[in-house]
Coordinates of C-alpha atoms and ligand atoms in Angstrom, one line a residue:
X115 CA 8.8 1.7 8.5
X116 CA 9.6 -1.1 6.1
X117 CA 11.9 -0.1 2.9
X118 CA 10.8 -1.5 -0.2
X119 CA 12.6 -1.6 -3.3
X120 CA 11.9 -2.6 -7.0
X121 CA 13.2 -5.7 -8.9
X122 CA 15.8 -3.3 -10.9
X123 CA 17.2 -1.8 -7.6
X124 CA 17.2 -5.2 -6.1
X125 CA 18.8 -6.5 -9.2
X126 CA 21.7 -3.7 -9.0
X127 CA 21.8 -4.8 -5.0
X128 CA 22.7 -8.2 -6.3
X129 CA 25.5 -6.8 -8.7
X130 CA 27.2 -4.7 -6.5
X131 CA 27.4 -7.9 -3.8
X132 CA 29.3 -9.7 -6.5
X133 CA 31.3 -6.4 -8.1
X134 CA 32.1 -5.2 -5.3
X135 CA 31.8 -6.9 -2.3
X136 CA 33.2 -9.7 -4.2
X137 CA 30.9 -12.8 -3.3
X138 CA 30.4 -15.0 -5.9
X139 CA 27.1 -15.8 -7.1
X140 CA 26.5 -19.0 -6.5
X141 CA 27.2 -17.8 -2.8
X142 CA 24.5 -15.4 -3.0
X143 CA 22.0 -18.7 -3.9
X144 CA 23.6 -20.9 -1.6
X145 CA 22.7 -18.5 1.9
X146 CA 19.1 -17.3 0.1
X147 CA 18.1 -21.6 -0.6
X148 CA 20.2 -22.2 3.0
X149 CA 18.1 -19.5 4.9
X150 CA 14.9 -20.0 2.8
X151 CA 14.9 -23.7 3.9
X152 CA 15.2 -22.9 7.6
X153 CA 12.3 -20.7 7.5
X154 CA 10.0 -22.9 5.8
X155 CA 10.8 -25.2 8.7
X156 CA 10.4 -22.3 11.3
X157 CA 6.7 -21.8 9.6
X158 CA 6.0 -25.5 9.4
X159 CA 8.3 -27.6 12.1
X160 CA 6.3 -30.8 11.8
X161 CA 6.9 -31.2 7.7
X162 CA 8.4 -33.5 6.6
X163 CA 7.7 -33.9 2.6
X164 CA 8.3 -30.5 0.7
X165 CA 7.6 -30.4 -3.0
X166 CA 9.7 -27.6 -4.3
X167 CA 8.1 -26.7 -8.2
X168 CA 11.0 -25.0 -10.0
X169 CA 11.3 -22.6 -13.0
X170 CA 14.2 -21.7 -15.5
X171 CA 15.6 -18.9 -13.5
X172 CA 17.3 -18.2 -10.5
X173 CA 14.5 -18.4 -8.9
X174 CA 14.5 -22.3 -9.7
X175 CA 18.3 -22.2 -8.4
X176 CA 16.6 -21.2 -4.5
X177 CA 14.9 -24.2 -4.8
X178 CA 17.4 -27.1 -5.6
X179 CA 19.8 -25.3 -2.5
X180 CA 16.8 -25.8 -0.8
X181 CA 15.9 -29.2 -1.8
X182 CA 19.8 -30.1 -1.2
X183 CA 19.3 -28.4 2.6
X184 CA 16.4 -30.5 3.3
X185 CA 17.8 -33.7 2.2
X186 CA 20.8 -32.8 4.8
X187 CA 18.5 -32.6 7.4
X188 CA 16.6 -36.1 6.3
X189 CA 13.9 -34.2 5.2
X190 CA 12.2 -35.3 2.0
X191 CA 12.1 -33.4 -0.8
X192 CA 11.2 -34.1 -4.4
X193 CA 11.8 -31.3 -6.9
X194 CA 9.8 -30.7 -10.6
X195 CA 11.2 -28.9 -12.8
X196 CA 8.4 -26.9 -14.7
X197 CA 9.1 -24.9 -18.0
X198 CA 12.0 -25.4 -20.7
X199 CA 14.7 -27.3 -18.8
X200 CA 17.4 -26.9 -21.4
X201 CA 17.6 -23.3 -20.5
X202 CA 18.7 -23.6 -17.0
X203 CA 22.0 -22.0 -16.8
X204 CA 25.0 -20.5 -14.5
X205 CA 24.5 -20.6 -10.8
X206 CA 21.3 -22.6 -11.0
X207 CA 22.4 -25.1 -13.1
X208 CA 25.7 -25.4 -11.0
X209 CA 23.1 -26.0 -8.4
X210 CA 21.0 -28.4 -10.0
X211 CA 24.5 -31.0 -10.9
X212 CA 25.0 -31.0 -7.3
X213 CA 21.5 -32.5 -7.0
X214 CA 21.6 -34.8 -9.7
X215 CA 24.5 -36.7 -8.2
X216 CA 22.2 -36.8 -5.2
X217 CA 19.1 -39.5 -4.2
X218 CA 16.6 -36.5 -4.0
X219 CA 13.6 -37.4 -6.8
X220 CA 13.9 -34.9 -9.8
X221 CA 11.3 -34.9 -12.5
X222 CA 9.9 -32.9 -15.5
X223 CA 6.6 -31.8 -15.7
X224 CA 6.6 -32.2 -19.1
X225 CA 6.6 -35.7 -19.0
X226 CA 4.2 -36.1 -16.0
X227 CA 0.5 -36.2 -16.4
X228 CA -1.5 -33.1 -14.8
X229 CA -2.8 -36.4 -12.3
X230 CA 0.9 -37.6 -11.1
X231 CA 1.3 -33.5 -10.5
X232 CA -1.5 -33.0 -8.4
X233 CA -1.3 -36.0 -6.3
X234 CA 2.3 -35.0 -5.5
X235 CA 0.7 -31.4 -4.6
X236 CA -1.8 -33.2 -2.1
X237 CA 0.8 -35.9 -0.5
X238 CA 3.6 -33.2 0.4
X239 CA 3.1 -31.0 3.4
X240 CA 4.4 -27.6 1.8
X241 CA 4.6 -27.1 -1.6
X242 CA 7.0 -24.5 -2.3
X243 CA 6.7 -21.8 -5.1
X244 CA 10.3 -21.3 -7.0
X245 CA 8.9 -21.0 -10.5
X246 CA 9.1 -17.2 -11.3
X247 CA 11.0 -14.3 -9.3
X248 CA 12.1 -11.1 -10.0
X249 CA 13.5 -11.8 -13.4
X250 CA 9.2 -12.5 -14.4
X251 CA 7.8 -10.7 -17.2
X252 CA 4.0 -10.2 -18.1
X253 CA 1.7 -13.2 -17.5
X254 CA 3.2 -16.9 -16.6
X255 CA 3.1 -18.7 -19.9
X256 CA 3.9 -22.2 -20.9
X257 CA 4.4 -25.1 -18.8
X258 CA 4.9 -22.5 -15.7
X259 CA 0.9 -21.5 -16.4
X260 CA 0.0 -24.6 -16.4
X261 CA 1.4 -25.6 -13.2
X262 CA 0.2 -22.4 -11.6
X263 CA -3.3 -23.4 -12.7
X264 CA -3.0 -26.7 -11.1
X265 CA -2.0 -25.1 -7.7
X266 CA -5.6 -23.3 -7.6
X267 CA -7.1 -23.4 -4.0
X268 CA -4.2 -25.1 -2.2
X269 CA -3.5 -23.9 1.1
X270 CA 0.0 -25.0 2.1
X271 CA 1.9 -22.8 -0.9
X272 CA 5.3 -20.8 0.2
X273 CA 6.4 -18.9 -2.5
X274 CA 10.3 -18.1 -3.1
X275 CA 11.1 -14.1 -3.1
X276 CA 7.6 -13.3 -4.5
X277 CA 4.4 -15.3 -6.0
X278 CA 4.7 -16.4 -9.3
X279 CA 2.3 -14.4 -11.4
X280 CA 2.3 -11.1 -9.5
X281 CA 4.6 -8.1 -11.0
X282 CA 6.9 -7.6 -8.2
X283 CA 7.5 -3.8 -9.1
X284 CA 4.1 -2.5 -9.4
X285 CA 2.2 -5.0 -7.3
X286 CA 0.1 -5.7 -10.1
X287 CA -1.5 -9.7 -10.4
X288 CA -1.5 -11.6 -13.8
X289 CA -3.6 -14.9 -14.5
X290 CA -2.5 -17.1 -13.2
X291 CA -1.0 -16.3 -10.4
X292 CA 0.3 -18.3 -7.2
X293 CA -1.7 -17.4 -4.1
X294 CA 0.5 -18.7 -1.0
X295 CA 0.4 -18.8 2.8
X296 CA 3.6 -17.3 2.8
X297 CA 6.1 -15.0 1.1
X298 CA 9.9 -15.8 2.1
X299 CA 11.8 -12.5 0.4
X300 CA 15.1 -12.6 -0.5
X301 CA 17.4 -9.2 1.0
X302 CA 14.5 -6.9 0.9
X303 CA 10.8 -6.2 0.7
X304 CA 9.7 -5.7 -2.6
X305 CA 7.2 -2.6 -3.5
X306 CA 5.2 -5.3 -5.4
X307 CA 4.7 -7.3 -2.3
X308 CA 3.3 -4.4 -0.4
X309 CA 1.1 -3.1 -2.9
X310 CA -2.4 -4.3 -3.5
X311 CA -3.7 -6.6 -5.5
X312 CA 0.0 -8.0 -5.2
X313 CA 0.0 -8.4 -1.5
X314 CA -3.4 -10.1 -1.1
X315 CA -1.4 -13.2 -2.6
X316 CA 1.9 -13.2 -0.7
X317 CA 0.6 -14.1 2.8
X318 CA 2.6 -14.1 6.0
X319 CA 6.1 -11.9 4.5
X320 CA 9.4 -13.4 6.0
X321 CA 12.4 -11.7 4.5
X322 CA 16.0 -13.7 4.4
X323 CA 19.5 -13.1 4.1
X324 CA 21.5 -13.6 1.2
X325 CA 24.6 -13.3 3.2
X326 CA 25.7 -9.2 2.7
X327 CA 24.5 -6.0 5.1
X328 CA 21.1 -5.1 2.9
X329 CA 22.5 -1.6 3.9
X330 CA 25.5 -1.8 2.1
X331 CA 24.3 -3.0 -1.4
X332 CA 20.8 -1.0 -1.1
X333 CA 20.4 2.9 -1.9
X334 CA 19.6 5.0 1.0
X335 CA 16.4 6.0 -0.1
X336 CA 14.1 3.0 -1.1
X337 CA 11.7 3.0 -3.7
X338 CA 8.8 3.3 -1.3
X339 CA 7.7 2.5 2.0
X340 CA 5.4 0.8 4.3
X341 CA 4.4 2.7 7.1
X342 CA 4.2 1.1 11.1
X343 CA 2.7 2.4 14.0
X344 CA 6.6 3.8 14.8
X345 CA 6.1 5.9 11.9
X346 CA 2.6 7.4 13.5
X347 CA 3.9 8.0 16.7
X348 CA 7.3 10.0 15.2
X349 CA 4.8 12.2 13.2
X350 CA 2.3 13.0 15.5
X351 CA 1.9 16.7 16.1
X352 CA 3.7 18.1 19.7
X353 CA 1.4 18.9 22.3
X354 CA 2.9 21.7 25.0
X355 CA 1.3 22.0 27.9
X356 CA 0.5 25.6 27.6
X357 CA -1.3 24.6 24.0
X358 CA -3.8 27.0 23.2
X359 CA -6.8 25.9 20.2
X360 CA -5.4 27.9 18.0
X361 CA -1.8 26.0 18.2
X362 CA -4.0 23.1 17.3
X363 CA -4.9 24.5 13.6
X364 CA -7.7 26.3 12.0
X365 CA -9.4 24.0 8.9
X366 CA -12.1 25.5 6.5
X367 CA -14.1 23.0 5.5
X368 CA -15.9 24.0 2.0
X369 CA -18.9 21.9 1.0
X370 CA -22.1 20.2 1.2
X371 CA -25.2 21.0 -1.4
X372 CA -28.4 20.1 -1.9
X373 CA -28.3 16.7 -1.9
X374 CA -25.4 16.3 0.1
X375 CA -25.5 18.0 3.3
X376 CA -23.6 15.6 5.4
X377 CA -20.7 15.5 3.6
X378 CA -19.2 18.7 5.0
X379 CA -20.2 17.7 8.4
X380 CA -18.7 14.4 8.5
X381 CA -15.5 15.9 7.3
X382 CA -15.9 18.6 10.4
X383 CA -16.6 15.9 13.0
X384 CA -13.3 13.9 11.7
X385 CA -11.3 17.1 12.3
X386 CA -12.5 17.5 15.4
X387 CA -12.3 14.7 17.0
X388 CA -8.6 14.1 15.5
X389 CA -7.6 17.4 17.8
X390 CA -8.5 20.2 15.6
X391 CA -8.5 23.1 17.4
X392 CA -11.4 25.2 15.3
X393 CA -12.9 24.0 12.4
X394 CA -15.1 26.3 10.1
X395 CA -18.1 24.5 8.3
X396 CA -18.6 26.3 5.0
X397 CA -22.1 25.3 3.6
X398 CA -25.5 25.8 2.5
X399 CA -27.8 28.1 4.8
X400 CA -29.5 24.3 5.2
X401 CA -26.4 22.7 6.6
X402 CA -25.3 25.3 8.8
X403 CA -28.7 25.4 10.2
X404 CA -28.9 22.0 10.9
X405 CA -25.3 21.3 11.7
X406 CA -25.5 23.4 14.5
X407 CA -27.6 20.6 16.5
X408 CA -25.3 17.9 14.6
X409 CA -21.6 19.0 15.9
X410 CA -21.8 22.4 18.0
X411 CA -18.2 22.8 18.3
X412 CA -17.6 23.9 14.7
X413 CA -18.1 27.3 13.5
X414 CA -20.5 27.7 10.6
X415 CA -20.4 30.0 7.8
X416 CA -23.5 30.0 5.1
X417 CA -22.2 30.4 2.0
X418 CA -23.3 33.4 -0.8
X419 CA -22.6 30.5 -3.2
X420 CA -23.0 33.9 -6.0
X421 CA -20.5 35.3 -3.9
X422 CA -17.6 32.5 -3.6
X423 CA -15.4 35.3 -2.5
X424 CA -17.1 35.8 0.8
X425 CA -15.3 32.7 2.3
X426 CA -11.6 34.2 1.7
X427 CA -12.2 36.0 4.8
X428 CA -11.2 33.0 7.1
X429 CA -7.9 33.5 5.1
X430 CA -6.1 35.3 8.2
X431 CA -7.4 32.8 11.0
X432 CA -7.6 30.0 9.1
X433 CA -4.2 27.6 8.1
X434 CA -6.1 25.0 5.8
X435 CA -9.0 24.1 4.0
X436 CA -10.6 20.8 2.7
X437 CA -12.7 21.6 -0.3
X438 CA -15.4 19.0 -1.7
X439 CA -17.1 17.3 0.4
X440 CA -20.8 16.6 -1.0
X441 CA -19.8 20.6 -2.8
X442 CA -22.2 19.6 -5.7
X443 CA -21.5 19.9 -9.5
X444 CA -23.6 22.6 -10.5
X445 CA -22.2 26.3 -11.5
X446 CA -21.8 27.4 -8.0
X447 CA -20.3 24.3 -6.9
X448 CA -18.1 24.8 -10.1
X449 CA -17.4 28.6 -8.8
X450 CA -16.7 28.1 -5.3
X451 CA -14.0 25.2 -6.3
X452 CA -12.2 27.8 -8.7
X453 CA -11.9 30.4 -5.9
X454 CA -10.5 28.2 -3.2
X455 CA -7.9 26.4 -5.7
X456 CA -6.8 30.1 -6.9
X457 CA -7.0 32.0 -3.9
X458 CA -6.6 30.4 -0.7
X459 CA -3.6 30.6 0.4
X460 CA -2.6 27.8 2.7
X461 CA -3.0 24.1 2.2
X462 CA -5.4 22.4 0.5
X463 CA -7.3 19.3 0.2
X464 CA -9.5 18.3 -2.2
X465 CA -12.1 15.5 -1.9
X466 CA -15.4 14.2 -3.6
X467 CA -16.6 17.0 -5.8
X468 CA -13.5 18.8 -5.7
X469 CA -11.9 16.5 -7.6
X470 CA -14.6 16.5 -10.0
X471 CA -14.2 19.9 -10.4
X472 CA -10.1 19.4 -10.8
X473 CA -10.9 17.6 -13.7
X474 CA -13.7 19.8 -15.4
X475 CA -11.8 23.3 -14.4
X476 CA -7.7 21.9 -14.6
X477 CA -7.2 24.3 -17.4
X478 CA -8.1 27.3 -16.0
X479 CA -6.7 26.4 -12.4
X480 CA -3.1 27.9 -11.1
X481 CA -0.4 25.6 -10.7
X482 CA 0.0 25.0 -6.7
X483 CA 2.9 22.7 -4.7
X484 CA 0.4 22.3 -1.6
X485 CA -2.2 20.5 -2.0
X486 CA -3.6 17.2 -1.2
X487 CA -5.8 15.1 -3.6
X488 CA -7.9 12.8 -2.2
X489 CA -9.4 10.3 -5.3
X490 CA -11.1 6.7 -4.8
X491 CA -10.0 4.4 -8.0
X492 CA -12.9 5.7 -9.5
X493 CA -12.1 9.3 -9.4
X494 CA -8.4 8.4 -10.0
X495 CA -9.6 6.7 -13.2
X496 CA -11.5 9.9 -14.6
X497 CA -8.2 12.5 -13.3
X498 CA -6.1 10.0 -15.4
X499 CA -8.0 8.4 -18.8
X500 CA -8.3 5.1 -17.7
X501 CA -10.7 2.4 -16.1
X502 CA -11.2 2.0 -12.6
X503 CA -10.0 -1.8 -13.0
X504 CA -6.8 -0.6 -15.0
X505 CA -6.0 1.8 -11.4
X506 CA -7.2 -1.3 -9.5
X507 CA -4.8 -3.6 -11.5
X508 CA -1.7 -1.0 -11.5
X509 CA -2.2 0.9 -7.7
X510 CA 1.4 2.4 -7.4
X511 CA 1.6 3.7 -11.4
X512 CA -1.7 5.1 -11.0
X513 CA -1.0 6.8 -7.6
X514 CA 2.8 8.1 -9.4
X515 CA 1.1 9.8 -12.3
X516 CA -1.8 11.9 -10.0
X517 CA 1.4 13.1 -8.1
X518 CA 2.9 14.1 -11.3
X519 CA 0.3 15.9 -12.3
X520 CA -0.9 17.3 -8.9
X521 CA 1.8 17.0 -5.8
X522 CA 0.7 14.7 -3.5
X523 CA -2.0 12.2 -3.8
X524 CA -3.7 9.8 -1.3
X525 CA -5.6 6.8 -3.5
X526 CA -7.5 5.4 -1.4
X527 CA -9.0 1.6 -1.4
X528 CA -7.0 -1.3 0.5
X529 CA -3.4 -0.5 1.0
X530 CA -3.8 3.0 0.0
X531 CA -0.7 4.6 -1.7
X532 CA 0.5 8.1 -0.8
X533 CA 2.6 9.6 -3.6
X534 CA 4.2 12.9 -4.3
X535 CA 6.6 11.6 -6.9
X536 CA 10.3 11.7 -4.8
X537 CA 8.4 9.7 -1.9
X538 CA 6.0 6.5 -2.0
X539 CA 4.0 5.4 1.1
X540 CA 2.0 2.7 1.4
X541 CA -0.5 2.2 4.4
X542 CA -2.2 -0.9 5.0
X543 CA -4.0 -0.5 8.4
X544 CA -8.1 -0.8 7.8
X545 CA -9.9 -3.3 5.7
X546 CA -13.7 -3.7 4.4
X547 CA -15.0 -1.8 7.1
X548 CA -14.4 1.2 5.9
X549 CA -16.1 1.2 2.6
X550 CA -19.1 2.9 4.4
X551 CA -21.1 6.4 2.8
X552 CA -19.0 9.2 4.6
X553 CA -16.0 7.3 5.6
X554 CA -14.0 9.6 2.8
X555 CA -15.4 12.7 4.1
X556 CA -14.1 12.0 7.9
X557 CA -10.8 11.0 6.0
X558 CA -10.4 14.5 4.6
X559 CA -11.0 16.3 8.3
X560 CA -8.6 14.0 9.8
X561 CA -5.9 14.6 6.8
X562 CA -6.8 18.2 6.8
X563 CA -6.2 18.6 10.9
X564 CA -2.6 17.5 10.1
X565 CA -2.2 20.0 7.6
X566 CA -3.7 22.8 9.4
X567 CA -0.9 22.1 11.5
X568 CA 1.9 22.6 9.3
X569 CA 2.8 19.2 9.6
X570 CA 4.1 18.3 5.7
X571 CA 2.2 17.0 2.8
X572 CA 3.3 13.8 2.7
X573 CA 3.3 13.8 6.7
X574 CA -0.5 15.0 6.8
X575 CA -1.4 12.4 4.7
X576 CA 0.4 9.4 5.6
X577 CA -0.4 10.0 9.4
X578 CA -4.3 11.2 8.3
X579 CA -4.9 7.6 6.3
X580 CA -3.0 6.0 9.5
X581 CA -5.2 6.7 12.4
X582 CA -8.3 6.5 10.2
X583 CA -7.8 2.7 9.2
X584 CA -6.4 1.9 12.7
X585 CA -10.1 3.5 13.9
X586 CA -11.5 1.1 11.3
X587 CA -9.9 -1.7 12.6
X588 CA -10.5 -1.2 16.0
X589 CA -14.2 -0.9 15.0
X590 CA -14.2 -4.1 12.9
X591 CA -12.4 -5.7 16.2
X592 CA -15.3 -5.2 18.2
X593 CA -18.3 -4.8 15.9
X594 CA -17.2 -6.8 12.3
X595 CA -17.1 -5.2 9.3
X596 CA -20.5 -4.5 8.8
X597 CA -22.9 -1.9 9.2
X598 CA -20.5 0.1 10.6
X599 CA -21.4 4.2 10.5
X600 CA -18.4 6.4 8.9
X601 CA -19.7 8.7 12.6
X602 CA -18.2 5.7 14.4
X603 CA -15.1 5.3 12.7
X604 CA -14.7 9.4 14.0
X605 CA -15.8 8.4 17.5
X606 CA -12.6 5.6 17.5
X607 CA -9.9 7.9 16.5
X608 CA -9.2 9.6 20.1
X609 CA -8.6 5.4 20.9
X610 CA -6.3 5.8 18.3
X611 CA -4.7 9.0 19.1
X612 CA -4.5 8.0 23.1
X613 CA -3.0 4.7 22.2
X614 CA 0.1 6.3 20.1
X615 CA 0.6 9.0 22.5
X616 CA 1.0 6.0 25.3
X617 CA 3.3 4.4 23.4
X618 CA 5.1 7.9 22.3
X619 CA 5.8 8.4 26.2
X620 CA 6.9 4.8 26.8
X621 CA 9.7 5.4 23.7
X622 CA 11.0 9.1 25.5
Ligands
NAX2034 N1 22.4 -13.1 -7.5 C1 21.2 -13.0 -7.7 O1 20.7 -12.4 -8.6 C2 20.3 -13.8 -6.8 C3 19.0 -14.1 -7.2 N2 18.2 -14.9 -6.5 C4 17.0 -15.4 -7.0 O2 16.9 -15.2 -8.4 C5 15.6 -14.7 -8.8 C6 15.8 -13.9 -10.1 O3 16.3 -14.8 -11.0 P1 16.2 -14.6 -12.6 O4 16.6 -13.2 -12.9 O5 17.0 -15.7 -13.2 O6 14.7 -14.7 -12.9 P2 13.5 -15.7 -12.6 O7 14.0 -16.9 -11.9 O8 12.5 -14.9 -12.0 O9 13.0 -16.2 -14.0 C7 13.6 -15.9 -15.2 C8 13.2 -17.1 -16.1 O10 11.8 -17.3 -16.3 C9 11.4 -17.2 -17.6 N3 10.3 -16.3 -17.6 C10 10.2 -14.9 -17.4 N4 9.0 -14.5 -17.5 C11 8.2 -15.6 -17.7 C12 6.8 -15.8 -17.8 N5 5.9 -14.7 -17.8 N6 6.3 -17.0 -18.0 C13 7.1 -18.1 -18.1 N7 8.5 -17.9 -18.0 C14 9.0 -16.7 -17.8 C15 12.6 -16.6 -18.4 O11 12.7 -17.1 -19.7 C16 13.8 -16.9 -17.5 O12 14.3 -18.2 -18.0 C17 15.2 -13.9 -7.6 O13 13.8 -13.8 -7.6 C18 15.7 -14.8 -6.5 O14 14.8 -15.8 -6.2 C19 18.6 -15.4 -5.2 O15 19.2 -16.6 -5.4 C20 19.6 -14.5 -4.5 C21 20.7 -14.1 -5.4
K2035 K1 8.4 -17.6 -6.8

């Protein structure tokens, strides 16, 4: 599990190591420039001519220690400053004296022409990003835009602590916005450099000292995190060897219509295959029919869709439900929704049409702490007002206000974000080949085994999205990321399963 924390907690961290721990400042800059420096050279051991593009800020300040640690080593760097150089101050400025009195080339981009820039971009070997950090607000602007926009499709861009240009609390990306090979992170990861679109521009993440225990200055619980394979293995349900199906969770599965009659199915088959122990397809007298020959193992139950009540009588065997899958929107789809979400008592999640029906129906729906929702940005756009390109642009706020509204919330889409308001997850395993028809659906089987488990909300969900993009990627591994059949992705999480439970034994 990787802590993140945002700018404002990161900000305090830096306080409290001059309050209280009592190191100045400009000692602070000195180790973050000092061990920034010997990482770029870890990254890139034959350069030799850095260009190190500096801001106003603090941020700017890395760069000249870094610039002054290079020189040391008979390195060559030459340093630009980009953006109002009267209003460098403190620990930075401090910092940029000491390099003045120096031979290392300072110049200001103010006075250069956009063709002395760039062919100073193309003749260094690593030209390193220290315009904006943490202290950033809104969109670059100025003479630090126009730089940025002058660093467009270079390939050999290290950025300082984050890109310049992304917001480094909600991971969201402005224009312009630096895209670099690699991210060197002061103290801590920052939730912006986790979360997508944000991520997608920070590369390879190295994170540095800035000379204090990041335990001592940082709050116990971070802002968020980013979940490992450790953190899939510590959650995965216990298997005794006396196990009996039952001990492996009972998960009614309410769907299908129609139109849609392999919804419900797909979501059965990624129970199963995740170790359900008995999974209960509730469908259309079509879909039970035919999903019979499809997946024998389940159990199916054709639904009196005039009768929604019929299905509460898996309520006693049964210890979750998944309800949506390819349910349909027309009254009965609206009627069977309404009676799961008031009356089933155990844990719920809702997918697909369920969570069109969460929006139609919220007013006349009881308030519930256990439930899952499972909403593309699409869907997560409609729940909350907005556009699916504002929840693409702003992934953690987005994922924050669902949980406010509805518990726990799983928004799916690359680097999907788990929320359920006191805890942030962010998962990051899986990648294109999972945007298939059906992938969802298997999602919500493999989610819903966890819960039928009574493993916790947030647990259920994190380890659920987990397993289903490391089946992905094993899948894209050996086929690429196309034409791949969300069956498939099903058929690869046993791999998955087997490979943390090797591991799991290896650890005890
Ligand atoms: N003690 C500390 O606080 C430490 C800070 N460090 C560095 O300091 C950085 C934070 O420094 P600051 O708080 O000075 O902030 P920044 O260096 O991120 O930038 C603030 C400056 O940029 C300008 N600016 C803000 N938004 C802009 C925009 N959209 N377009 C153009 N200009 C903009 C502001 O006018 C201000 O002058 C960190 O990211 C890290 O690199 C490190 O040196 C470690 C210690
Ligand atoms: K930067």
């Amino acid at each position: 599990m990787i802590d993140l924390y945002d700018p404002t907690t990161i900000r305090e961290a830096d306080s409290m190591a001059i309050g209280k721990f009592k190191v100045p400042g400009i000692v602070l800059m000195e180790n973050a420039g000092l061990e920034a420096s010997l990482c770029v050279q870890r990254l890139f051991p034959q350069a030799e001519r850095f260009l190190i593009l500096a801001g106003p800020g603090n941020n700017g300040g890395d760069g000249y220690v870094m610039a002054r640690h290079f020189a040391i080593r008979g390195l060559l760097p030459i340093v630009l400053l980009a953006g109002a150089p009267e209003k460098i101050k403190g620990d930075a400025l401090q910092n940029l004296e000491i390099l003045k009195e120096m031979s290392t080339p300072i110049r200001i981009t103010e006075e250069m022409t956009v063709e002395e820039i760039t062919s100073l971009m193309s003749e260094s070997h690593v030209v390193i990003d220290c315009l904006l950090g943490t202290g950033s607000k809104g969109s670059p602007q100025g003479e630090i835009r126009r730089i940025i926009e002058l660093l467009e499709g270079r390939n050999n861009i290290v950025s300082i602590d984050i890109p310049s240009g992304i917001n480094a609390e909600t991971g969201e990306v402005y224009s312009p916005c630096v895209a670099s090979v690699a991210t060197i992170t002061m103290l801590a990861m920052k939730t912006g450099l986790a979360a997508m679109p944000a991520a997608a521009k920070a590369g390879k993440i190295e994170i540095v000292s800035i000379g204090v225990p990041p335990h001592e200055v940082l709050p116990s619980l971070p802002c968020a995190t980013l979940w490992e394979e450790e953190d899939a293995i510590a959650t995965l349900p216990e298997r005794k060897l006396d196990l009996h199906k039952g001990g492996r969770g009972t998960l009614l599965v309410v769907g299908g219509s129609e139109h849609y009659r392999g919804a419900p199915l797909l979501s059965a088959l990624g129970a199963l295959k995740s170790g359900c122990g008995v999974v209960i397809v509730a469908s259309t007298d079509d879909v039970c029919r035919e999903g019979i020959s499809f997946l024998p193992e389940a159990v199916f139950h054709p639904m009196k869709r005039e009768n929604p009540q019929d299905l509460l009588c898996w309520s006693e065997r049964g210890t979750a439900a998944v309800v949506g899958p390819g349910l349909g929107r027309d009254s009965h789809g609206a009627s069977l929704f309404e009676c799961i979400w008031n009356e089933w008592r155990h844990p719920l999640l809702v997918d697909g049409d369920g969570i069109f029906w969460l929006n139609e129906l919220k007013s006349y729906l009881k308030k519930r702490n256990d439930v899952i929702i499972t909403p593309h940005e699409g869907e997560a756009a409609r729940l909350l007002g907005l556009t699916a390109k504002d929840v693409a642009s702003s992934r953690l706020y987005a994922a924050k206000e669902l949980a406010r509204q509805w518990g726990c919330v799983v928004l799916k889409g690359h680097g999907t974000v788990i929320d359920t308001i006191s805890r942030t997850v962010i998962i990051r395993e899986g990648g294109p080949e999972l945007s298939v028809p059906g992938s969802g659906d298997i999602l919500s089987g493999v989610i819903g085994t966890f819960l039928a488990q009574q493993i916790s909300l947030l647990d259920s969900a994190s380890l659920g999205v987990w397993i289903h993009g490391k089946a992905g990627q094993f899948l894209a591994e050996r086929k690429g990321i196309d034409g791949i059949l969300a069956r498939e992705i099903a058929m690869g999480i046993p791999s998955v399963l087997c490979s943390l439970r090797e591991k799991e034994k290896t650890k005890h």
